[in-house]
Amino acid sequence: MHRLFLLRAYGDFVILLQALLENPQKNKYSLIASKHLEPLYQELALVINVSSIQIQFINFGITNTQLSLFTNKHLLSINTLKELKQIKNFVKQNPNTDGTDYIEQDKRIGLFNAITGFYFNSIISTEPVYITYAKFFDIQDISKELQKEEGQVAENNKLNSKKVLLFPDTRQAKKNIPSSLIYKLENEIAAKGYTLEIAYFKQVPDIATTFNDKSASNNNKVVYANFKTLIQLIMDAELILGADSLPIHLAYILKKPHYILYPNGYPQLFMTPYAQINNRFGTFDHYNFSFL
């Protein structure tokens, strides 16, 4: 059996789960996931059927949302060697004698293999991530799957709540949706008869008061601090807007309509298939909500 070691951030974890759920031969793979991903998996298991997935969570000591070796900020920290040592010990004690071990990315895989002393293959290289996983898991006709999902999305969202939920912040500040754009979005969405709610992680940032009292910078804000609340917020909304981050990938796996906003010129390697096939993406300067 092939083993997939999941050592990256929450969004990457959700993308892989989505692809594996579409895979017709799930029993060929088992997932060895870092312990930090378990709380998200537990909440997802309450709302989607993951019974076909073989997964175990191992404490590799990862505390910075992903393996330190995969980051630039923590690469040279002592944690890098500690985490890799624990992975090495796990593989040594649990050898894979009838399959291949994989990690999610090819970046620094040579160093990963050298330090652990074991040979791992990679899944992700330079292609868009969802396409790479579709190929890896032998999802033959991704366009057919997308058309089917689009129909399911329409069927699942007949409540007509007129509620749009915006997630403006991410782990990487350069991808955060600026407050000036939030104000524009609120006005444009209100003109179409929808209400905009803005969800921030843990706390609402201090935003200079540059708009009038009716601006999005002063109204309709909610805060989430755990995966349970985050998932519920997404499920209660009719449309999810957001930067390229975990909430967008959760929207996709939960079959919620969504629209992705990228910084101008930013790579779009993590675009969901739903956004791609339905043209539901734009940049901070150029976007189109005519579908509303």
XYZ file of N, CA, C and O in Angstrom, residues 165-251:
348
model
N -20.331 35.633 2.254
C -19.355 35.629 3.346
C -17.968 35.847 2.772
O -17.537 35.125 1.880
N -17.266 36.843 3.279
C -15.937 37.198 2.802
C -14.882 36.845 3.831
O -14.993 37.214 4.999
N -13.839 36.133 3.382
C -12.675 35.841 4.217
C -11.493 36.630 3.651
O -10.877 36.216 2.666
N -11.146 37.753 4.269
C -10.122 38.623 3.679
C -8.694 38.321 4.099
O -7.752 38.779 3.450
N -8.494 37.560 5.202
C -7.131 37.401 5.697
C -6.613 35.982 5.466
O -7.369 35.021 5.338
N -5.287 35.867 5.397
C -4.619 34.594 5.131
C -3.367 34.489 6.001
O -3.015 35.439 6.720
N -2.681 33.342 5.891
C -1.397 33.196 6.604
C -0.345 34.141 6.042
O 0.569 34.555 6.742
N -0.454 34.439 4.754
C 0.524 35.299 4.091
C -0.087 36.678 3.862
O -1.019 36.823 3.076
N 0.451 37.673 4.533
C -0.133 39.011 4.502
C -0.262 39.570 3.091
O -1.176 40.342 2.798
N 0.633 39.167 2.197
C 0.590 39.712 0.832
C -0.662 39.277 0.075
O -1.009 39.884 -0.945
N -1.340 38.246 0.554
C -2.561 37.789 -0.100
C -3.817 38.374 0.532
O -4.924 38.162 0.032
N -3.684 39.104 1.638
C -4.844 39.666 2.315
C -5.591 40.661 1.424
O -4.970 41.475 0.730
N -6.901 40.600 1.458
C -7.719 41.528 0.674
C -7.716 42.889 1.379
O -8.068 42.981 2.561
N -7.301 43.951 0.713
C -7.177 45.266 1.371
C -8.525 45.846 1.771
O -9.559 45.563 1.166
N -8.504 46.680 2.806
C -9.743 47.261 3.333
C -10.455 48.123 2.294
O -11.693 48.184 2.265
N -9.704 48.800 1.428
C -10.342 49.624 0.395
C -11.165 48.764 -0.559
O -12.251 49.157 -1.008
N -10.676 47.568 -0.872
C -11.417 46.662 -1.747
C -12.620 46.075 -1.017
O -13.683 45.888 -1.624
N -12.489 45.808 0.274
C -13.623 45.295 1.054
C -14.792 46.276 0.988
O -15.952 45.886 0.812
N -14.476 47.550 1.115
C -15.510 48.585 1.047
C -16.204 48.565 -0.311
O -17.434 48.629 -0.415
N -15.441 48.452 -1.382
C -16.014 48.388 -2.729
C -16.877 47.145 -2.907
O -17.970 47.201 -3.483
N -16.393 46.041 -2.393
C -17.146 44.798 -2.518
C -18.485 44.874 -1.805
O -19.507 44.411 -2.323
N -18.498 45.469 -0.621
C -19.752 45.576 0.112
C -20.778 46.381 -0.678
O -21.948 45.998 -0.787
N -20.331 47.492 -1.266
C -21.258 48.324 -2.034
C -21.764 47.603 -3.275
O -22.964 47.666 -3.597
N -20.877 46.909 -3.987
C -21.279 46.211 -5.201
C -22.227 45.052 -4.895
O -23.200 44.828 -5.616
N -21.943 44.337 -3.829
C -22.779 43.189 -3.477
C -24.126 43.651 -2.952
O -25.167 43.055 -3.250
N -24.139 44.755 -2.187
C -25.402 45.299 -1.691
C -26.285 45.766 -2.846
O -27.513 45.613 -2.811
N -25.672 46.300 -3.887
C -26.433 46.768 -5.049
C -27.139 45.622 -5.760
O -28.124 45.824 -6.475
N -26.656 44.396 -5.571
C -27.265 43.218 -6.178
C -28.260 42.540 -5.244
O -28.782 41.459 -5.537
N -28.514 43.158 -4.087
C -29.502 42.627 -3.166
C -28.972 41.618 -2.161
O -29.749 40.952 -1.478
N -27.657 41.517 -2.060
C -27.049 40.588 -1.106
C -26.471 41.361 0.076
O -26.184 42.553 -0.020
N -26.279 40.660 1.180
C -25.581 41.242 2.321
C -24.203 40.592 2.437
O -24.044 39.405 2.151
N -23.226 41.381 2.843
C -21.862 40.888 2.972
C -21.483 40.808 4.438
O -21.590 41.775 5.188
N -21.051 39.618 4.840
C -20.513 39.418 6.177
C -19.024 39.127 6.036
O -18.617 38.400 5.125
N -18.219 39.682 6.929
C -16.771 39.561 6.835
C -16.265 38.764 8.028
O -16.519 39.119 9.182
N -15.573 37.657 7.728
C -15.102 36.752 8.776
C -13.591 36.869 8.930
O -12.843 36.675 7.968
N -13.155 37.177 10.149
C -11.733 37.311 10.447
C -11.295 36.195 11.396
O -12.066 35.733 12.241
N -10.037 35.790 11.262
C -9.485 34.776 12.137
C -9.035 35.401 13.457
O -8.192 36.300 13.483
N -9.634 34.968 14.533
C -9.316 35.328 15.918
C -9.685 36.749 16.316
O -10.235 36.969 17.394
N -9.373 37.745 15.483
C -9.718 39.111 15.871
C -9.854 39.994 14.642
O -9.255 39.740 13.603
N -10.681 41.023 14.794
C -10.840 41.993 13.720
C -9.638 42.935 13.760
O -9.312 43.485 14.816
N -8.949 43.116 12.658
C -7.769 43.997 12.670
C -8.168 45.447 12.864
O -9.294 45.854 12.558
N -7.241 46.223 13.384
C -7.457 47.659 13.499
C -7.334 48.285 12.121
O -6.271 48.237 11.487
N -8.422 48.855 11.654
C -8.435 49.472 10.329
C -8.673 50.969 10.493
O -9.609 51.389 11.170
N -7.815 51.737 9.895
C -7.983 53.188 9.979
C -9.340 53.588 9.415
O -9.795 53.071 8.403
N -10.024 54.514 10.080
C -11.344 54.935 9.654
C -11.216 55.912 8.488
O -11.084 57.115 8.663
N -11.256 55.352 7.286
C -11.143 56.178 6.082
C -12.443 56.211 5.299
O -12.547 56.907 4.311
N -13.428 55.418 5.771
C -14.707 55.357 5.078
C -15.801 55.903 5.990
O -15.596 56.187 7.165
N -17.010 56.038 5.420
C -18.113 56.515 6.246
C -18.586 55.401 7.173
O -18.138 54.264 7.111
N -19.557 55.709 8.034
C -19.985 54.765 9.061
C -20.674 53.531 8.494
O -20.868 52.550 9.206
N -21.062 53.579 7.230
C -21.742 52.438 6.630
C -20.780 51.476 5.944
O -21.200 50.506 5.333
N -19.498 51.739 6.027
C -18.530 50.921 5.296
C -18.364 49.559 5.949
O -18.678 49.340 7.112
N -17.812 48.643 5.167
C -17.567 47.293 5.662
C -16.544 47.277 6.774
O -16.434 46.304 7.502
N -15.761 48.350 6.907
C -14.759 48.378 7.957
C -15.386 48.543 9.334
O -14.726 48.400 10.336
N -16.670 48.856 9.393
C -17.324 49.089 10.679
C -18.507 48.170 10.944
O -19.026 48.147 12.048
N -18.960 47.414 9.967
C -20.174 46.616 10.135
C -19.984 45.191 9.639
O -19.074 44.884 8.879
N -20.889 44.341 10.091
C -21.031 42.982 9.555
C -19.768 42.138 9.703
O -19.404 41.390 8.803
N -19.121 42.244 10.831
C -17.908 41.482 11.061
C -18.178 40.332 12.039
O -18.901 40.497 13.022
N -17.585 39.165 11.743
C -17.634 38.035 12.661
C -16.214 37.518 12.834
O -15.337 37.782 12.010
N -16.005 36.782 13.906
C -14.690 36.239 14.216
C -14.819 34.738 14.429
O -15.786 34.269 15.035
N -13.866 33.976 13.905
C -13.816 32.537 14.174
C -12.444 32.199 14.740
O -11.438 32.814 14.381
N -12.412 31.238 15.639
C -11.140 30.866 16.270
C -10.930 29.361 16.293
O -9.961 28.880 16.885
N -11.830 28.614 15.640
C -11.665 27.167 15.585
C -12.302 26.647 14.295
O -13.039 27.357 13.609
N -12.026 25.404 13.974
C -12.507 24.830 12.717
C -14.013 24.607 12.731
O -14.667 24.712 11.692
N -14.565 24.305 13.869
C -16.014 24.086 13.956
C -16.775 25.338 13.537
O -17.701 25.282 12.716
N -16.379 26.475 14.079
C -17.034 27.739 13.733
C -16.793 28.098 12.282
O -17.707 28.544 11.576
N -15.582 27.893 11.804
C -15.246 28.211 10.418
C -16.118 27.406 9.453
O -16.693 27.964 8.507
N -16.224 26.115 9.675
C -17.022 25.264 8.788
C -18.485 25.656 8.837
O -19.168 25.699 7.804
N -18.988 25.971 10.028
C -20.393 26.360 10.147
C -20.678 27.670 9.423
O -21.720 27.823 8.768
N -19.759 28.623 9.528
C -19.919 29.889 8.809
C -20.023 29.647 7.308
O -20.871 30.231 6.621
N -19.169 28.780 6.794
C -19.175 28.488 5.357
C -20.474 27.808 4.947
O -21.096 28.155 3.932
N -20.926 26.866 5.732
C -22.136 26.126 5.392
C -23.392 27.000 5.454
O -24.367 26.746 4.749
N -23.360 28.038 6.282
C -24.529 28.910 6.440
C -24.627 29.988 5.371
O -25.645 30.668 5.268
N -23.557 30.197 4.598
C -23.541 31.259 3.588
C -23.974 30.717 2.231
O -23.901 29.513 1.956
N -24.416 31.632 1.359
C -24.803 31.239 0.008
C -23.612 31.291 -0.948
O -23.525 30.506 -1.889
N -22.699 32.220 -0.699
C -21.523 32.386 -1.549
C -20.336 32.753 -0.675
O -20.455 33.583 0.228
N -19.179 32.142 -0.955
C -17.951 32.440 -0.231
C -17.027 33.252 -1.134
O -16.738 32.850 -2.264
N -16.589 34.387 -0.643
C -15.539 35.162 -1.302
C -14.290 35.066 -0.437
O -14.376 35.050 0.788
N -13.134 35.046 -1.080
C -11.943 35.000 -0.255
C -10.664 35.022 -1.042
O -10.637 34.825 -2.257
N -9.595 35.285 -0.296
C -8.258 35.147 -0.856
C -7.962 33.659 -0.986
O -8.711 32.805 -0.511
N -6.873 33.335 -1.636
C -6.456 31.946 -1.833
C -5.950 31.409 -0.499
O -4.781 31.562 -0.157
N -6.856 30.769 0.259
C -6.494 30.281 1.585
C -7.454 29.170 1.995
O -8.346 28.781 1.235
N -7.294 28.674 3.214
C -8.070 27.539 3.702
C -9.581 27.681 3.497
O -10.219 26.713 3.046
N -10.225 28.801 3.834
C -11.687 28.866 3.670
C -12.152 28.569 2.249
O -13.207 27.943 2.061
N -11.399 28.994 1.240
C -11.789 28.714 -0.151
C -11.736 27.212 -0.423
O -12.631 26.645 -1.077
N -10.710 26.545 0.063
C -10.588 25.103 -0.174
C -11.629 24.321 0.629
O -12.120 23.282 0.166
N -12.006 24.838 1.788
C -13.111 24.237 2.529
C -14.424 24.426 1.773
O -15.268 23.520 1.726
N -14.614 25.601 1.182
C -15.825 25.840 0.396
C -15.940 24.831 -0.739
O -17.030 24.322 -1.030
